[in-house]
Short mmCIF file of C-alpha atoms in Angstrom, two decimals:
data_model
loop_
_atom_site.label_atom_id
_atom_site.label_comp_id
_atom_site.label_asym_id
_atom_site.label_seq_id
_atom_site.Cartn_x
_atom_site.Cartn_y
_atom_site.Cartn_z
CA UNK F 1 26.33 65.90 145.02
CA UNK F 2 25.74 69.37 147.08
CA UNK F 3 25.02 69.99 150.40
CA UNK F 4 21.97 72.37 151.70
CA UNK F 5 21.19 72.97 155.36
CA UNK F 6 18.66 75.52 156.61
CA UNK F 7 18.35 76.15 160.64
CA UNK F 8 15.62 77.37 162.66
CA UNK F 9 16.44 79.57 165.53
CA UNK F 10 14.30 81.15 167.58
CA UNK F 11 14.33 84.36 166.18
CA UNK F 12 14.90 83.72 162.58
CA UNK F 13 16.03 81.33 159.65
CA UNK F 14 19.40 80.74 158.04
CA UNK F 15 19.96 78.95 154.90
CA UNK F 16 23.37 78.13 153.84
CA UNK F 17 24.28 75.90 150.31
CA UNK F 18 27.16 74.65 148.09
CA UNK F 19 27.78 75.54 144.38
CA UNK F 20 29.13 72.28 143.21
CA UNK F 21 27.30 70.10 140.57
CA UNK F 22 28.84 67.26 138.91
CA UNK F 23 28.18 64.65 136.15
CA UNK F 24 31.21 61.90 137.15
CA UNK F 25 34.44 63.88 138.85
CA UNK F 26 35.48 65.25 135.13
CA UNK F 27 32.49 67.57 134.76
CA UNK F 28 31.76 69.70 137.51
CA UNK F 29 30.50 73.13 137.26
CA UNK F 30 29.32 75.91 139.48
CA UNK F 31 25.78 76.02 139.80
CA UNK F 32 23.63 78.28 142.58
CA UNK F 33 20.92 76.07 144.42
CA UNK F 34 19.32 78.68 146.51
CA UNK F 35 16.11 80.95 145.59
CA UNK F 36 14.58 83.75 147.35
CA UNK F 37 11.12 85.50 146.49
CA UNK F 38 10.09 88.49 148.73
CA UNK F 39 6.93 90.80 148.54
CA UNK F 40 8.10 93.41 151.05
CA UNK F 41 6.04 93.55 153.90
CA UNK F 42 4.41 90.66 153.64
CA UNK F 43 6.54 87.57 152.70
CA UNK F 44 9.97 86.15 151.71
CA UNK F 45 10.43 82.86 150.62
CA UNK F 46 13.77 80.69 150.28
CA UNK F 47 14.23 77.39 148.17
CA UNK F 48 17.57 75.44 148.10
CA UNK F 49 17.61 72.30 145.91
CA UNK F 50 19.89 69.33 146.08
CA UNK F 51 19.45 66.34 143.03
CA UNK F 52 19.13 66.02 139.10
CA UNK F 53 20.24 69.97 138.36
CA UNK F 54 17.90 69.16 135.04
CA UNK F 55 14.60 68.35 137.41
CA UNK F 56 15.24 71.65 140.30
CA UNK F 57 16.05 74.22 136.95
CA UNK F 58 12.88 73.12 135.79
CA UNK F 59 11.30 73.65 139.04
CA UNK F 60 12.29 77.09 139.69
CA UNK F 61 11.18 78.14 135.75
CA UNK F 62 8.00 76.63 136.58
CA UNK F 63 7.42 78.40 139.67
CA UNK F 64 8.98 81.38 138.34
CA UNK F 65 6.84 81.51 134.59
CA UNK F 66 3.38 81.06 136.38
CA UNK F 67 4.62 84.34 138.88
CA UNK F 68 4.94 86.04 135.68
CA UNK F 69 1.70 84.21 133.80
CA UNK F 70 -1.89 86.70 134.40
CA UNK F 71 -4.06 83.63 135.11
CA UNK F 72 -4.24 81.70 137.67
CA UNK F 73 -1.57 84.39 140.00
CA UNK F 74 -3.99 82.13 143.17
CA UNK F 75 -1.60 78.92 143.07
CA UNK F 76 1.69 81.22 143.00
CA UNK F 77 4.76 81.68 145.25
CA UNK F 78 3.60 85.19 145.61
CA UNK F 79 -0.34 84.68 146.38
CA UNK F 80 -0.55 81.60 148.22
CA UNK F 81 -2.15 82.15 151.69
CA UNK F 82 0.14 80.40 153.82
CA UNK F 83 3.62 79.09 153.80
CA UNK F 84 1.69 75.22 154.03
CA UNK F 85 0.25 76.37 150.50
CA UNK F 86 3.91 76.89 148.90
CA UNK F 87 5.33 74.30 150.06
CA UNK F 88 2.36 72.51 148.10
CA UNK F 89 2.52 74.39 145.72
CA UNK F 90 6.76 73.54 145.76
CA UNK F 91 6.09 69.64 146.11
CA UNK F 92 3.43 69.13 143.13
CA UNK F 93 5.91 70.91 141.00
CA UNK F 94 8.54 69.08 142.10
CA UNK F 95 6.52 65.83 141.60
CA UNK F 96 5.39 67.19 137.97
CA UNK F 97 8.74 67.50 136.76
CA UNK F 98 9.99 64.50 137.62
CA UNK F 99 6.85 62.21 136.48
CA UNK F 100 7.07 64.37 133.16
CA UNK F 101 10.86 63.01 132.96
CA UNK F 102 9.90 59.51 133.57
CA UNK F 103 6.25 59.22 131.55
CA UNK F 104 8.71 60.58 128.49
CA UNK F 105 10.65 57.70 128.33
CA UNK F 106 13.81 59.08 129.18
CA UNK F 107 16.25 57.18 130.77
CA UNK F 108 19.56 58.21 132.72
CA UNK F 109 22.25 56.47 134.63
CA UNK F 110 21.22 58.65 137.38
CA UNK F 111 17.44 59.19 138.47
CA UNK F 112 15.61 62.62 137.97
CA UNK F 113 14.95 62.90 141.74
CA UNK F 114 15.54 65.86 143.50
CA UNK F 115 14.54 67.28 146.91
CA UNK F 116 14.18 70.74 148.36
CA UNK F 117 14.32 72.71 151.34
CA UNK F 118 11.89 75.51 151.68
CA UNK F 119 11.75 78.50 154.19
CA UNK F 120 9.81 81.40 154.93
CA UNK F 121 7.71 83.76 156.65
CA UNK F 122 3.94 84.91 155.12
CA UNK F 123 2.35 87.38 157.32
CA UNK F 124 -0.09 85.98 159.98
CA UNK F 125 1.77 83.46 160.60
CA UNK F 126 5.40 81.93 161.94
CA UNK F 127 8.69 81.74 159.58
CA UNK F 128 8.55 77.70 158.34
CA UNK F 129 10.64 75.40 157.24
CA UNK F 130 10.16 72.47 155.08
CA UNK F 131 11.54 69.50 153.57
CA UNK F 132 10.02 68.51 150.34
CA UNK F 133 10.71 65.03 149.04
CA UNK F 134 10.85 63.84 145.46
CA UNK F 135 7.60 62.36 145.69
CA UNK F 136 5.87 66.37 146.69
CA UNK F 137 5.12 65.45 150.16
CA UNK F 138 6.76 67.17 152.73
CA UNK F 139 7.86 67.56 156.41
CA UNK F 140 7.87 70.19 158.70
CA UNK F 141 10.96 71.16 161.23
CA UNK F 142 9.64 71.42 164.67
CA UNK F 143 10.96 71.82 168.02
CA UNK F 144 12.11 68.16 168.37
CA UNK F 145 14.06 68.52 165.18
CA UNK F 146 14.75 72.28 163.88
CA UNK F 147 17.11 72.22 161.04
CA UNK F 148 17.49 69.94 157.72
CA UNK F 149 19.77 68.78 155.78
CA UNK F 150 19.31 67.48 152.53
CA UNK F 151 22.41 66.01 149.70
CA UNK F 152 25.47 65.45 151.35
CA UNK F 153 24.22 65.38 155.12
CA UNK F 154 26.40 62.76 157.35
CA UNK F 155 29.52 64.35 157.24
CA UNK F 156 28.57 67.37 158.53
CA UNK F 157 25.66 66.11 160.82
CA UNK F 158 27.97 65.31 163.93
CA UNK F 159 28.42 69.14 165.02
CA UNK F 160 25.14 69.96 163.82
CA UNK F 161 23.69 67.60 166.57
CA UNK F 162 26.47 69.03 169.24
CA UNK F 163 26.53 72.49 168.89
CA UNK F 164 23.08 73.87 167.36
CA UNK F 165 21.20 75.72 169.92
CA UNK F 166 17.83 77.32 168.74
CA UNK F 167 18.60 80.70 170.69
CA UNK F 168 22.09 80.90 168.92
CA UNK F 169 22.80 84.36 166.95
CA UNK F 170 22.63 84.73 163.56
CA UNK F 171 26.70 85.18 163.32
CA UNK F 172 26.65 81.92 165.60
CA UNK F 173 25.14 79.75 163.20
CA UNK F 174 26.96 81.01 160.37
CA UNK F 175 29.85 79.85 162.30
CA UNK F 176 28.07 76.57 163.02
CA UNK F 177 27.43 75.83 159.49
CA UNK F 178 30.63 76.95 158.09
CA UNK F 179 32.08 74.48 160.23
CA UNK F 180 29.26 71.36 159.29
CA UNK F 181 30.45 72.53 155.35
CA UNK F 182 34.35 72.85 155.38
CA UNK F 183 33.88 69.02 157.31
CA UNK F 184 31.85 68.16 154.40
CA UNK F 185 33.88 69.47 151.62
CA UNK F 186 37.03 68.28 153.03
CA UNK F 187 35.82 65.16 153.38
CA UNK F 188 34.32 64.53 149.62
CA UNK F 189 34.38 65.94 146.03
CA UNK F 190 30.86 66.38 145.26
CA UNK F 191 30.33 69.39 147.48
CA UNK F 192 32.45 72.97 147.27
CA UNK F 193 32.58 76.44 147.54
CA UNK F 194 31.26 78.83 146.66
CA UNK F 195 28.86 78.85 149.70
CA UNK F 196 25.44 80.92 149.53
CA UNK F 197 24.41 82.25 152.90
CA UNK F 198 20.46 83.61 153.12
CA UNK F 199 19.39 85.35 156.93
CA UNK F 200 15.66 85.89 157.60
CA UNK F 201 14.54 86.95 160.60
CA UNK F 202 11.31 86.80 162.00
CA UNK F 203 8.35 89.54 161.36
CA UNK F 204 10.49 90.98 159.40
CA UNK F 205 9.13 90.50 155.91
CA UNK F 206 12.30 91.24 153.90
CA UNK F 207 15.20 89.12 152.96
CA UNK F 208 18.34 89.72 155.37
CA UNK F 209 21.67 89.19 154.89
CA UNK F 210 22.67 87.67 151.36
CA UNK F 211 26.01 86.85 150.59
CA UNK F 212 27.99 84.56 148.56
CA UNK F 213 31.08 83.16 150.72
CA UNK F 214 34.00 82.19 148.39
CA UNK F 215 37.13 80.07 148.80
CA UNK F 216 39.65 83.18 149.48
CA UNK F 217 37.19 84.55 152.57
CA UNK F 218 39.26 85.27 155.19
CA UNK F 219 36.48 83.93 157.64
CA UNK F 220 36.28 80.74 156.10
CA UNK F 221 40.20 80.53 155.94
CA UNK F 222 40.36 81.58 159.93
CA UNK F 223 37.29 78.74 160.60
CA UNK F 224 38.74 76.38 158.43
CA UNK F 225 42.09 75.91 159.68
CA UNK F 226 40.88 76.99 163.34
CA UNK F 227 38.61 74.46 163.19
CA UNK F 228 41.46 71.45 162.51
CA UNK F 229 43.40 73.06 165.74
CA UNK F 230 40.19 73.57 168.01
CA UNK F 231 39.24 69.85 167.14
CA UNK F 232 42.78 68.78 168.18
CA UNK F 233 42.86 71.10 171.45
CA UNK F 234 39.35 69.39 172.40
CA UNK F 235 40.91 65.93 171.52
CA UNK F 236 43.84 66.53 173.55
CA UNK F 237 41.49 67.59 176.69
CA UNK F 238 40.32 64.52 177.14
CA UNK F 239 41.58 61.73 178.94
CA UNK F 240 43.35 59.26 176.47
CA UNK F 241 42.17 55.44 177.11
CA UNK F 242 44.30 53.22 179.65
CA UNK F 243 44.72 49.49 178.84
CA UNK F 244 43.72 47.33 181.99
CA UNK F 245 46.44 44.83 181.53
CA UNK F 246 48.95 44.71 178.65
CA UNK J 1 24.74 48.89 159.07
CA UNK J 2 28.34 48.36 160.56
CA UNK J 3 31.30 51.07 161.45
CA UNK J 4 34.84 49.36 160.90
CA UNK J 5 38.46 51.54 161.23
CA UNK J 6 41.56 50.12 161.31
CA UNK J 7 44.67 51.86 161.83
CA UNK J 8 48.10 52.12 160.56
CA UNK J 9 50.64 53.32 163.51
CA UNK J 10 54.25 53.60 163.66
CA UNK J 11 53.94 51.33 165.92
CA UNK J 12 51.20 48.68 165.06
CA UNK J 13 47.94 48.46 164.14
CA UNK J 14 44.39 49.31 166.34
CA UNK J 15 41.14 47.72 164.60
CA UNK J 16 37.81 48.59 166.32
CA UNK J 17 34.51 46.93 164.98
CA UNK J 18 30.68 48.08 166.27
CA UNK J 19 28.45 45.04 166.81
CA UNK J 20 25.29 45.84 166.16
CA UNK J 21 23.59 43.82 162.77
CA UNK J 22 20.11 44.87 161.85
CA UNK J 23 17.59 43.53 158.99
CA UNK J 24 15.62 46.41 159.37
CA UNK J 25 14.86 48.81 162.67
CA UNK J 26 12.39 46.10 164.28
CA UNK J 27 14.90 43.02 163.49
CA UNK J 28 18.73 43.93 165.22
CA UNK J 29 20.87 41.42 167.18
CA UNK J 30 24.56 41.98 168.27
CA UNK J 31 27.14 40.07 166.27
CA UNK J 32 30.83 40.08 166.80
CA UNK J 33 32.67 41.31 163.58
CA UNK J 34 36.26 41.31 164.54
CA UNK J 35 38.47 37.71 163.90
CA UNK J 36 41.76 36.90 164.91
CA UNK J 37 44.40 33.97 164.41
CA UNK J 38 47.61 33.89 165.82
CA UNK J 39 50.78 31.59 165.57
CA UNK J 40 52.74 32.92 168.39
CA UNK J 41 56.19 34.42 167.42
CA UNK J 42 55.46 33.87 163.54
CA UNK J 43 51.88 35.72 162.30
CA UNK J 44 49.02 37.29 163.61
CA UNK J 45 45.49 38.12 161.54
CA UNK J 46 43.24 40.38 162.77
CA UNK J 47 40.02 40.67 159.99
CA UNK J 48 37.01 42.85 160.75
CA UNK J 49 33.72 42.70 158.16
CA UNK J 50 30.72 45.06 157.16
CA UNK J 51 28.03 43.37 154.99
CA UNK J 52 25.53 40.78 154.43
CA UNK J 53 25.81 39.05 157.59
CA UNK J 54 25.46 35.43 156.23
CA UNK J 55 28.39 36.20 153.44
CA UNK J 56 30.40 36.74 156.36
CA UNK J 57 29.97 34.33 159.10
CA UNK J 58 30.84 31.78 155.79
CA UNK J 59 33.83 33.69 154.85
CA UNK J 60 35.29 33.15 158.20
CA UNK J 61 34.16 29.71 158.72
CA UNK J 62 35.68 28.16 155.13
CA UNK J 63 38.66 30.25 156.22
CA UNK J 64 38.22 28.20 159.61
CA UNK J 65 37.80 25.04 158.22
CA UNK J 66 40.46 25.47 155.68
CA UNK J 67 42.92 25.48 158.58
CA UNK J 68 41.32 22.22 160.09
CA UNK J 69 41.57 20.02 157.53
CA UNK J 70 44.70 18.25 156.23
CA UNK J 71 45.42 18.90 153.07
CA UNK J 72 46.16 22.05 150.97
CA UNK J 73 47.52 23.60 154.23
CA UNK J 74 49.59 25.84 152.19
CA UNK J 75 46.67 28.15 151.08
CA UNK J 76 45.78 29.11 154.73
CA UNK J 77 45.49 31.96 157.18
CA UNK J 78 48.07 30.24 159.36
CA UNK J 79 50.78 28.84 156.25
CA UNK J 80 50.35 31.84 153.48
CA UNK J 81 53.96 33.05 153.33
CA UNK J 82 52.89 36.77 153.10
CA UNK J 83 50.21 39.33 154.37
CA UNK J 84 49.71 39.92 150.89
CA UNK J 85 49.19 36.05 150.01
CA UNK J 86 46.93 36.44 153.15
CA UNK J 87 44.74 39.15 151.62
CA UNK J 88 44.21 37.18 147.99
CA UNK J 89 42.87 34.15 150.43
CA UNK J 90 40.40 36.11 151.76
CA UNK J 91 39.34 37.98 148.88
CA UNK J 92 39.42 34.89 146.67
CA UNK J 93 37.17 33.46 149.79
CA UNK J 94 34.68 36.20 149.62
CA UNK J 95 34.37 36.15 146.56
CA UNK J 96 33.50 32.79 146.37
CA UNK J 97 30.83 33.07 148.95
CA UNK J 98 29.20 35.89 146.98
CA UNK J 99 29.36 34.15 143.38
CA UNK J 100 27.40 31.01 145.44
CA UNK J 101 24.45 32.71 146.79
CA UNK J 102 24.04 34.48 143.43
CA UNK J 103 24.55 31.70 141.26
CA UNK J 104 22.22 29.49 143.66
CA UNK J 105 19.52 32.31 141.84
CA UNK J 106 18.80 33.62 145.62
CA UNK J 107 17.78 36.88 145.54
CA UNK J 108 17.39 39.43 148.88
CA UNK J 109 16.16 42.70 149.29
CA UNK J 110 19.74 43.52 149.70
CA UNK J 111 22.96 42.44 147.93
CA UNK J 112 25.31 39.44 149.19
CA UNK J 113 27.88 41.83 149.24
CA UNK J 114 30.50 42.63 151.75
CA UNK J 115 33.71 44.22 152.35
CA UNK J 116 36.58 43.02 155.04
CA UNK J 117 39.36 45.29 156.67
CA UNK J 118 42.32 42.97 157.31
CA UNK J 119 45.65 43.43 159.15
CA UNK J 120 48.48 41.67 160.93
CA UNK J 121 52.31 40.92 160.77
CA UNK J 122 54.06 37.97 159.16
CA UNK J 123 57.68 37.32 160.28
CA UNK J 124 59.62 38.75 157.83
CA UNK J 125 57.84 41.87 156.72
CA UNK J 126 56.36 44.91 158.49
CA UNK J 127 52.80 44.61 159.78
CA UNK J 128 50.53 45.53 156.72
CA UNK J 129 46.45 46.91 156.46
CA UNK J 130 44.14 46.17 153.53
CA UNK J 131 40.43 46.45 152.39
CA UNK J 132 39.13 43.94 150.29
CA UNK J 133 35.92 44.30 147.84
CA UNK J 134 33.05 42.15 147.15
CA UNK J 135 34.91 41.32 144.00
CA UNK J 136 37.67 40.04 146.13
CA UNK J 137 40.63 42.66 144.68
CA UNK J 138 42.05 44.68 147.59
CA UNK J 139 44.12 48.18 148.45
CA UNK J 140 46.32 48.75 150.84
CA UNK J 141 47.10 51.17 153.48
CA UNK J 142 50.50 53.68 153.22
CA UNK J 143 51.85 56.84 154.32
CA UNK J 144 49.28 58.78 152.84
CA UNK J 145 45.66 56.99 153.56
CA UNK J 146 47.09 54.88 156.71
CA UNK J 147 43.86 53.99 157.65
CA UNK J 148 40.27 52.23 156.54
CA UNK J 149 36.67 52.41 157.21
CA UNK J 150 34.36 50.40 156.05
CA UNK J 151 30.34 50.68 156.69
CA UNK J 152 28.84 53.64 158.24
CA UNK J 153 32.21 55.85 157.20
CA UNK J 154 30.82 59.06 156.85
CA UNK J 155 29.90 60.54 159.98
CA UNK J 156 32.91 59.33 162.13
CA UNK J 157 35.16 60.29 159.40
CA UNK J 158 36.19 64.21 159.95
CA UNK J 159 37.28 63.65 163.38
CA UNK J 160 39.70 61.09 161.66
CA UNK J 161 40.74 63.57 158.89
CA UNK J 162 41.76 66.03 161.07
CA UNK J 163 43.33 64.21 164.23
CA UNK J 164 45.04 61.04 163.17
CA UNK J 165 48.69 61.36 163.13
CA UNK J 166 50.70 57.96 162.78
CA UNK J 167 52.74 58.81 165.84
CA UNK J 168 49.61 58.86 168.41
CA UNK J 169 50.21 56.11 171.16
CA UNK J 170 48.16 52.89 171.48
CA UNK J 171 46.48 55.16 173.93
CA UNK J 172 45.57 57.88 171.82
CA UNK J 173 44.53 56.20 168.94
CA UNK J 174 41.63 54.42 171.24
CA UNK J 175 40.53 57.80 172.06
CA UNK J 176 40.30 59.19 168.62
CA UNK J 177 38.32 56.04 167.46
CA UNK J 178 36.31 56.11 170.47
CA UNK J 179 34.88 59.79 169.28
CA UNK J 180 34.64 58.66 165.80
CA UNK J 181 32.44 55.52 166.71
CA UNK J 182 30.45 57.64 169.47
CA UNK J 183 30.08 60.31 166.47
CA UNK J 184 28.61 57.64 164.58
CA UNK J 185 26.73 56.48 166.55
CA UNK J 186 24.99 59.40 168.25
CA UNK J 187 24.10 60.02 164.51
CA UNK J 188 23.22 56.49 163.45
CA UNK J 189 20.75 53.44 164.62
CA UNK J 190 22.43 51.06 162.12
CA UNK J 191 25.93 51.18 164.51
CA UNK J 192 25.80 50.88 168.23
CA UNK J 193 27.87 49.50 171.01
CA UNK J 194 29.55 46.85 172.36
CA UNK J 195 32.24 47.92 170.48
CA UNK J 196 35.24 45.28 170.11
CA UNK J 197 38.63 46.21 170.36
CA UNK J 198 41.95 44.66 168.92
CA UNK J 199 45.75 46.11 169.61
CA UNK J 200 48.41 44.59 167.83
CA UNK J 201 52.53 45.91 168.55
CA UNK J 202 54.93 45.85 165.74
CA UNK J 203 57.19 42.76 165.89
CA UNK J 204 55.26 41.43 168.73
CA UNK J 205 54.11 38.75 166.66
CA UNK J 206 51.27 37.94 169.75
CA UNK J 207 47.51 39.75 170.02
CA UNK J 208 47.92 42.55 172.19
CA UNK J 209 45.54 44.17 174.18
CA UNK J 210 41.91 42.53 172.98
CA UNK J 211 38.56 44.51 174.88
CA UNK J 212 34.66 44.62 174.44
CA UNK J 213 34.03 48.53 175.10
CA UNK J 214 29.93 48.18 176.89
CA UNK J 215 27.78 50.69 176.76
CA UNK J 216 27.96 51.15 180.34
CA UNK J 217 31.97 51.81 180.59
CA UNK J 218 33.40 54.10 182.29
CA UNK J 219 36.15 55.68 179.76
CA UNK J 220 33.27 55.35 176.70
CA UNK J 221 31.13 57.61 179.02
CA UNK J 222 33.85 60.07 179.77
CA UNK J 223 34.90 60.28 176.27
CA UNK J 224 30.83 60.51 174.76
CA UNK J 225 29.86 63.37 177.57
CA UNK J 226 33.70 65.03 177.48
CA UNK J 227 33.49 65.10 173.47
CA UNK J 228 30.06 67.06 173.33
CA UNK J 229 31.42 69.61 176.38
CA UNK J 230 34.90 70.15 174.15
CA UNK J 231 33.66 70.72 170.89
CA UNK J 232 31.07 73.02 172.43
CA UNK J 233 34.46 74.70 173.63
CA UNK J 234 36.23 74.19 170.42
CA UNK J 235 33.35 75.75 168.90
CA UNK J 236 32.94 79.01 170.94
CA UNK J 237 37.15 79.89 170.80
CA UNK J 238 36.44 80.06 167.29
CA UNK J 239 35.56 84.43 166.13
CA UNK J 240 31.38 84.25 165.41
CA UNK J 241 30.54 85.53 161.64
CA UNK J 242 30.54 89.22 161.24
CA UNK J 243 27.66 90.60 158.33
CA UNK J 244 29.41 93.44 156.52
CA UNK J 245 25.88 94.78 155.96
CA UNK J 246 22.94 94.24 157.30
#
C-alpha cells in the first residue's frame, strides 16, 4: 500500500508521500513515489504515484526517456503548454502501461493499476493539481475540494477534513499532514516512513523545500507522541455522555 | 456499508451499531443491526452485524426460531453452556446461511458475506467479545486488542488507537465511540445515524442501559461540533514545521 496526499493552499502546493512498498507483509522495501521536473523560470512539476510499483516505474521512464528523446520534445513534461496538457500527457501514459501489461497476457494476483497525483505551476497560468486515475482520465482539485489523497486515504482523512484550511502556512500543513500520516502508519503496515515532503509556491517557478523526513526526526517524534496526548486532552474536554436512566 | 465497535471494559462491555443499509447511493433504508437475548440472572447476548443484509436478518431469525421450537434446545442462544459454545452457534449459523444462497447458484453484484461482533456474560465465566467470519471461525477479544470493528473500520479507528483505555467509565467509553462513529461518518455516506446503543455491567447478568442516539440529540451534537473545535485546538498546541532551508 502507500499513502500520497498533495494540498492546495492558497498560496502554494505541498506534496507529502510514504516510502513503503510491499508484495505480502514479508517483502517490503523502500521505494520513493514522488517526482519533480522544473525548468527554472517557467515550470515545476510534481508526480507522486500510489499502485503496481512495476506500472508507475514504467511511467516515470516513459515520461522521463521521451524528455531525453530529440523528436517529438512537443508531447513532453517539459514542452507541454499547460499543466491540462501534462496531466494528459501523465494519464495516456499511465493508461499505456497498464493496457501494455494486460494485452501481454500477463497475469498477477494483484492488478497493474496504479493512480497518480500531479501538481504544478506552468507560467501563464495557476499552480494545479490533479488526480489521474488508472484509466488516464483525470480530476481537478477545486475550491469545493482542494487536496487528494490517493492509496491509503481513510485513516488519515478525518483531520484532513477538520483541520485543513486553504490559507494555512506552509509549516502548518506540514504539521497537518504529518499528523493525517503517523494516524495512517500507526494504524496499518502497508504505509511507513520515510516520508518525502515537496513545497511549491505560487509564481515562483522553482521547486521549494525538498526534504526527506525519516523515522528518528525529532519533529515527527515531538508530533507523533504530541499528537496521542493532544487527542486525549481534546477527548477529555468534552463532556462525557450521561445515561438517562440506569 | 455499516460501522460496528464493541468494547472490552474492566467493567463490561459497550456495543454501538450505525443503521444505515444502502444498495447503492440512490437505494438506502435504516435497519437495526444490534440483537439482544437475555435470561435474567443467568446470560445475556448482545450480537451486532455488517454485511449482506439478507444473510443477516436470516442469521438472526434461525437463531430466533431455534429458541422457539421444542426440540434440540440445547444448541441455543438461551441453553449453550458457554459464550464460547455461543459463538460456534452463530458462526456455524452464518455459515450456513452463506453456503445456501451460494449453493442455490444465486449470484449478486456483491458477496453473501457477512461478519458479526458478539458479546455477553454466561454465569459462570467473565463476560467475553468475539468476531466471527463469513466462514463461521471466530477471534476473540483480550488484554491486548480489547476491542472490534467491523464495516467501515478505518476512519473511526485512530481515535480508538490512541484513547481507549480499559478503565474508561460506561460514560467515557460512549464518548470515545461517539467521535469515532461521527468521524466516520462525517467521512462516509455508507454509515449514518440513528446509531443504537447497548451497555452491559459485569455480573449484572441483565441489559443495561439500551439507547437509539438520533441525529437530532443533544449530546451527539455537542460531541460532533465540540470534536471539530478540540482537535482544531489539539492541532494548533502542537510546534508548526520549521524548513531548515528554504
Amino acid at each position: 500500500m502507500t499513502y500520497c496526499v498533495g494540498l492546495r493552499l492558497d498560496h502554494g502546493l505541498v506534496f507529502m508521500s510514504d516510502t513503503r512498498t510491499n508484495a505480502g507483509v514479508d517483502n517490503i522495501s523502500t521505494f520513493r513515489k514522488m517526482t519533480s521536473w522544473e525548468k527554472p523560470g517557467e515550470r515545476v512539476v510534481t508526480l507522486m504515484t500510489a499502485g503496481n510499483l512495476a506500472t508507475t516505474q514504467a511511467v516515470i521512464s516513459l515520461l522521463d526517456e521521451r524528455m531525453k528523446a530529440a523528436a517529438d520534445r512537443s508531447s513532453t513534461i517539459y514542452e507541454a503548454p499547460s499543466m491540462f496538457q501534462v496531466a494528459r500527457l501523465v494519464g495516456q501514459t499511465l493508461r499505456e502501461v497498464i493496457a501494455d501489461n494486460v494485452d501481454s497476457g500477463m497475469r498477477g494476483d494483484t492488478t497493474f493499476n496504479a493512480t497518480i497525483l500531479l501538481g504544478g505551476q506552468i507560467k501563464g497560468s495557476e499552480p494545479r493539481l490533479f488526480l489521474i486515475y488508472p484509466e488516464g482520465n483525470f480530476i481537478e482539485a477545486s475550491a469545493d475540494n482542494p487536496y487528494f489523497q490517493i492509496g491509503e486515504t481513510k485513516y488519515g482523512r478525518p483531520i484532513l477534513v477538520r483541520a485543513f484550511d486553504p490559507s494555512m502556512s506552509f509549516e502548518q500543513a506540514v504539521k497537518l499532514l504529518l499528523v493525517s500520516f503517523d494516524s495512517t502508519i500507526k494504524a496499518n503496515l502497508g504505509v511507513d516512513l520515510p516520508l518525502d515532503l515537496q513545497v511549491y509556491s505560487t509564481d515562483s517557478f522553482k521547486l521549494g523545500n525538498t526534504s526527506r523526513i525519516e523515522r528518528t526526526d525529532p519533529y515527527f517524534e515531538t508530533i507523533s507522541n504530541g499528537w496521542g496526548n493532544a487527542l486525549k486532552l481534546a477527548f477529555d474536554s468534552l463532556p462525557d455522555f450521561s445515561f438517562s436512566d440506569d
